[in-house]
Amino acid sequence: MSDTWFLLLSAALGAGALNALAGGGSFLTLPALFQAGLPPIAANATSTVAVSPGYLGSTLGFRAELARMPAGLLWKDSGICALGGLAGAGLLLVTPAHLFVAVVPWLLLFATAVFAAGPWLIRRLKQRADAPPGPGAAWRRAVGLAAVSIYGGYFNGGLGILLLALYQATGVSDLREANALKNLNSLVLSSVSVLTFAWAGQVHWPEALGMAVAAIVGGYLGAALTRRLPASWVRAFVIATGLFMAAKFLWR
């Protein structure tokens, strides 16, 4: 195995484990693909493909919660996420490579900040979810979902926390239901993004498929580790990784 493939598969294995434990897997896969020499836009597209299979397993794990929700609501949210993911992926494809490279460290810092503040943010927003929804709640949810989906189609980092916080802020007080919606719509918008990147010829398939398999294995191992490692340790590692990768890109 070449050094490049060892780097890519190790990063994907770690990303799968991180996503199962706490999230933040793209902090590993994107820099690894940059290091392997992929062009910036192709690296982001390939990274999205590599981590996407995990969303399917997460969604299937919440089948019972999704089955209890109104079908019309699920279709509406999924439609918004599909359009937002398409818009975000399209925006990425028309972004000049040098501009994307300049923006990446700031996106990583934003995603790291969202991840670090996630528990506090969700607690605060859950207090609002426990109150009766006011006028315009459905409109605010749709607009917020569209904005988060565009971000997710453009750059995947921190997507799960943003979706979870949005649902908690707009009246979904049950955390399991919010998680179910988060996983379903992460799957929808990432699938649309993957199809868009594939259509544009930006996915490097050997790397994407090899890393996807490694990420699935990492996810399985990460699920087992959740029973052994303190959550605070995992969160600290993810935050440190995000800050290190952002600093590395800024230094470049």
Coordinates of C-alpha atoms in Angstrom, one line a residue:
M1 CA 0.0 0.0 0.0
S2 CA 1.3 3.4 -0.9
D3 CA 1.8 6.2 1.6
T4 CA -1.0 8.2 0.0
W5 CA -3.5 5.3 0.3
F6 CA -2.5 4.7 3.9
L7 CA -3.1 8.3 4.6
L8 CA -6.5 8.3 3.0
L9 CA -7.8 5.1 4.5
S10 CA -6.5 6.0 7.9
A11 CA -8.3 9.4 7.7
A12 CA -11.5 7.7 6.6
L13 CA -11.3 5.1 9.3
G14 CA -10.8 7.8 11.9
A15 CA -13.6 9.9 10.3
G16 CA -16.1 7.1 10.5
A17 CA -15.2 6.5 14.2
L18 CA -15.5 10.2 15.0
N19 CA -18.9 10.5 13.2
A20 CA -20.2 7.6 15.3
L21 CA -18.8 9.0 18.5
A22 CA -19.5 12.7 18.2
G23 CA -19.2 14.0 14.6
G24 CA -16.5 16.0 12.9
G25 CA -15.2 13.3 10.5
S26 CA -14.7 15.7 7.6
F27 CA -12.0 17.4 9.7
L28 CA -9.9 14.4 8.8
T29 CA -11.0 13.4 5.3
L30 CA -10.8 16.8 3.6
P31 CA -7.3 17.7 4.7
A32 CA -6.1 14.1 3.8
L33 CA -7.5 14.5 0.3
F34 CA -5.8 17.9 0.0
Q35 CA -2.5 16.3 1.2
A36 CA -3.0 13.5 -1.4
G37 CA -2.9 16.2 -4.1
L38 CA -6.6 16.4 -5.2
P39 CA -7.7 19.8 -6.5
P40 CA -9.6 21.8 -3.8
I41 CA -13.2 21.4 -5.2
A42 CA -12.6 17.7 -6.1
A43 CA -11.2 17.1 -2.6
N44 CA -14.4 18.5 -1.0
A45 CA -16.6 16.6 -3.3
T46 CA -14.7 13.3 -2.8
S47 CA -14.8 13.9 1.0
T48 CA -18.6 14.3 0.9
V49 CA -19.0 11.0 -1.0
A50 CA -16.6 9.2 1.5
V51 CA -18.6 10.2 4.6
S52 CA -22.1 9.9 3.1
P53 CA -22.8 6.2 3.7
G54 CA -22.9 6.8 7.4
Y55 CA -26.0 8.9 7.1
L56 CA -28.0 5.9 5.7
G57 CA -27.2 3.8 8.7
S58 CA -28.1 6.6 11.1
T59 CA -31.4 7.2 9.4
L60 CA -32.4 3.5 9.5
G61 CA -31.6 3.5 13.2
F62 CA -34.4 6.1 13.7
R63 CA -37.1 4.3 11.6
A64 CA -39.5 4.1 14.5
E65 CA -39.4 7.9 15.2
L66 CA -39.7 8.8 11.6
A67 CA -42.7 6.5 11.2
R68 CA -44.6 8.4 13.9
M69 CA -44.2 11.8 12.2
P70 CA -46.6 13.2 9.6
A71 CA -45.6 12.1 6.1
G72 CA -46.4 15.6 4.7
L73 CA -43.9 17.2 7.1
L74 CA -41.2 14.7 6.2
W75 CA -41.7 15.3 2.5
K76 CA -41.7 19.1 2.9
D77 CA -38.5 19.1 5.0
S78 CA -36.8 16.7 2.6
G79 CA -37.8 18.7 -0.4
I80 CA -36.3 21.9 1.2
C81 CA -33.1 20.0 2.0
A82 CA -32.8 18.5 -1.5
L83 CA -33.1 22.0 -3.1
G84 CA -30.7 23.5 -0.5
G85 CA -28.2 20.7 -1.0
L86 CA -28.4 21.2 -4.8
A87 CA -27.9 25.0 -4.4
G88 CA -24.9 24.5 -2.1
A89 CA -23.3 21.9 -4.3
G90 CA -23.8 24.2 -7.3
L91 CA -22.3 27.1 -5.5
L92 CA -19.2 25.0 -4.7
L93 CA -18.8 24.0 -8.3
V94 CA -18.7 27.7 -9.5
T95 CA -16.4 28.8 -6.7
P96 CA -12.9 29.5 -8.0
A97 CA -10.4 27.0 -6.5
H98 CA -8.2 29.7 -5.0
L99 CA -11.1 31.3 -3.3
F100 CA -12.3 28.0 -1.9
V101 CA -8.8 27.3 -0.5
A102 CA -8.9 30.7 1.2
V103 CA -12.3 30.0 2.7
V104 CA -11.6 26.5 3.9
P105 CA -9.8 27.4 7.2
W106 CA -12.6 29.8 8.1
L107 CA -15.2 27.1 7.4
L108 CA -13.3 24.7 9.5
L109 CA -13.1 27.3 12.4
F110 CA -16.9 27.9 12.0
A111 CA -17.6 24.2 12.1
T112 CA -15.3 23.7 15.1
A113 CA -17.0 26.5 17.0
V114 CA -20.5 25.1 16.2
F115 CA -19.3 21.7 17.4
A116 CA -17.8 23.1 20.6
A117 CA -20.9 25.1 21.4
G118 CA -23.3 22.4 20.3
P119 CA -24.4 21.0 23.7
W120 CA -24.8 24.5 25.2
L121 CA -26.6 25.7 22.0
I122 CA -29.0 22.8 22.0
R123 CA -29.8 23.2 25.7
R124 CA -30.6 26.8 25.2
L125 CA -32.7 26.2 22.1
K126 CA -34.5 23.3 23.7
Q127 CA -36.0 25.7 26.3
R128 CA -37.6 27.5 23.3
A129 CA -38.8 24.2 21.9
D130 CA -40.6 23.5 25.1
A131 CA -42.7 26.6 24.7
P132 CA -45.7 26.7 22.4
P133 CA -44.6 27.7 18.8
G134 CA -45.5 31.3 18.0
P135 CA -46.8 32.7 14.8
G136 CA -44.5 32.2 11.8
A137 CA -42.7 29.2 13.3
A138 CA -43.3 27.1 10.2
W139 CA -41.9 29.8 8.0
R140 CA -38.8 30.3 10.2
R141 CA -38.2 26.6 10.2
A142 CA -38.4 26.5 6.4
V143 CA -36.0 29.4 5.9
G144 CA -33.6 28.1 8.5
L145 CA -33.6 24.6 7.0
A146 CA -32.9 26.1 3.5
A147 CA -30.0 28.1 4.8
V148 CA -28.5 25.1 6.7
S149 CA -29.0 22.9 3.7
I150 CA -27.2 25.3 1.4
Y151 CA -24.3 25.3 3.8
G152 CA -24.3 21.5 4.0
G153 CA -24.3 21.2 0.3
Y154 CA -21.3 23.5 0.1
F155 CA -19.3 22.3 3.1
N156 CA -20.4 19.4 5.3
G157 CA -18.6 20.3 8.5
G158 CA -20.8 20.9 11.5
L159 CA -24.0 20.1 9.6
G160 CA -25.4 17.7 12.1
I161 CA -25.2 20.2 15.0
L162 CA -26.7 22.9 12.9
L163 CA -29.7 20.8 11.9
L164 CA -30.2 19.5 15.4
A165 CA -30.1 23.0 16.8
L166 CA -32.5 24.2 14.2
Y167 CA -35.1 21.6 15.0
Q168 CA -34.8 22.2 18.7
A169 CA -35.3 25.9 18.1
T170 CA -38.4 25.5 16.0
G171 CA -40.5 23.3 18.2
V172 CA -39.2 19.7 18.1
S173 CA -38.8 19.2 21.8
D174 CA -38.1 15.4 21.7
L175 CA -34.4 14.9 21.2
R176 CA -34.8 11.5 19.5
E177 CA -37.3 13.0 17.0
A178 CA -34.9 15.9 16.3
N179 CA -32.1 13.4 15.8
A180 CA -34.3 11.4 13.4
L181 CA -35.0 14.5 11.3
K182 CA -31.4 15.5 11.4
N183 CA -30.2 12.2 10.1
L184 CA -32.9 11.9 7.4
N185 CA -32.2 15.3 6.0
S186 CA -28.5 15.0 6.3
L187 CA -28.9 11.9 4.1
V188 CA -31.2 13.7 1.6
L189 CA -29.0 16.8 1.1
S190 CA -25.7 14.8 1.0
S191 CA -27.2 12.4 -1.6
V192 CA -28.2 15.3 -3.8
S193 CA -24.7 16.9 -3.3
V194 CA -23.1 13.6 -4.2
L195 CA -25.2 13.2 -7.4
T196 CA -24.4 16.9 -8.3
F197 CA -20.6 16.4 -7.8
A198 CA -20.7 13.1 -9.7
W199 CA -22.6 14.7 -12.7
A200 CA -19.9 17.5 -12.7
G201 CA -17.1 15.0 -12.8
Q202 CA -15.6 16.3 -9.5
V203 CA -15.5 13.0 -7.6
H204 CA -12.4 10.9 -7.7
W205 CA -14.1 7.5 -7.4
P206 CA -11.2 5.2 -6.4
E207 CA -10.4 7.4 -3.5
A208 CA -14.1 8.0 -2.6
L209 CA -15.1 4.4 -2.6
G210 CA -12.0 3.1 -0.8
M211 CA -12.5 5.8 1.9
A212 CA -16.2 5.1 2.1
V213 CA -15.5 1.4 3.0
A214 CA -12.9 2.5 5.6
A215 CA -15.4 5.0 7.0
I216 CA -18.1 2.3 7.4
V217 CA -15.5 0.1 9.3
G218 CA -14.6 3.1 11.4
G219 CA -18.2 3.8 12.2
Y220 CA -18.7 0.3 13.4
L221 CA -15.6 0.5 15.6
G222 CA -16.6 4.0 16.8
A223 CA -20.0 2.7 17.9
A224 CA -18.3 0.1 20.1
L225 CA -16.0 2.8 21.5
T226 CA -18.9 4.9 22.6
R227 CA -19.4 2.5 25.5
R228 CA -15.8 2.9 26.7
L229 CA -14.6 6.4 26.1
P230 CA -15.9 9.4 28.1
A231 CA -17.8 11.7 25.7
S232 CA -15.8 14.7 27.0
W233 CA -12.5 13.1 25.8
V234 CA -14.0 12.6 22.3
R235 CA -15.3 16.1 22.1
A236 CA -12.0 17.5 23.1
F237 CA -10.2 15.5 20.5
V238 CA -12.6 16.6 17.7
I239 CA -12.2 20.3 18.7
A240 CA -8.4 20.0 18.9
T241 CA -8.4 18.3 15.5
G242 CA -10.6 21.1 14.0
L243 CA -8.4 23.8 15.4
F244 CA -5.2 22.1 14.2
M245 CA -6.5 21.6 10.7
A246 CA -7.7 25.2 10.5
A247 CA -4.4 26.5 11.7
K248 CA -2.6 24.2 9.1
F249 CA -4.7 25.6 6.3
L250 CA -4.2 29.2 7.5
W251 CA -0.4 28.6 7.6
R252 CA -0.5 27.4 4.0

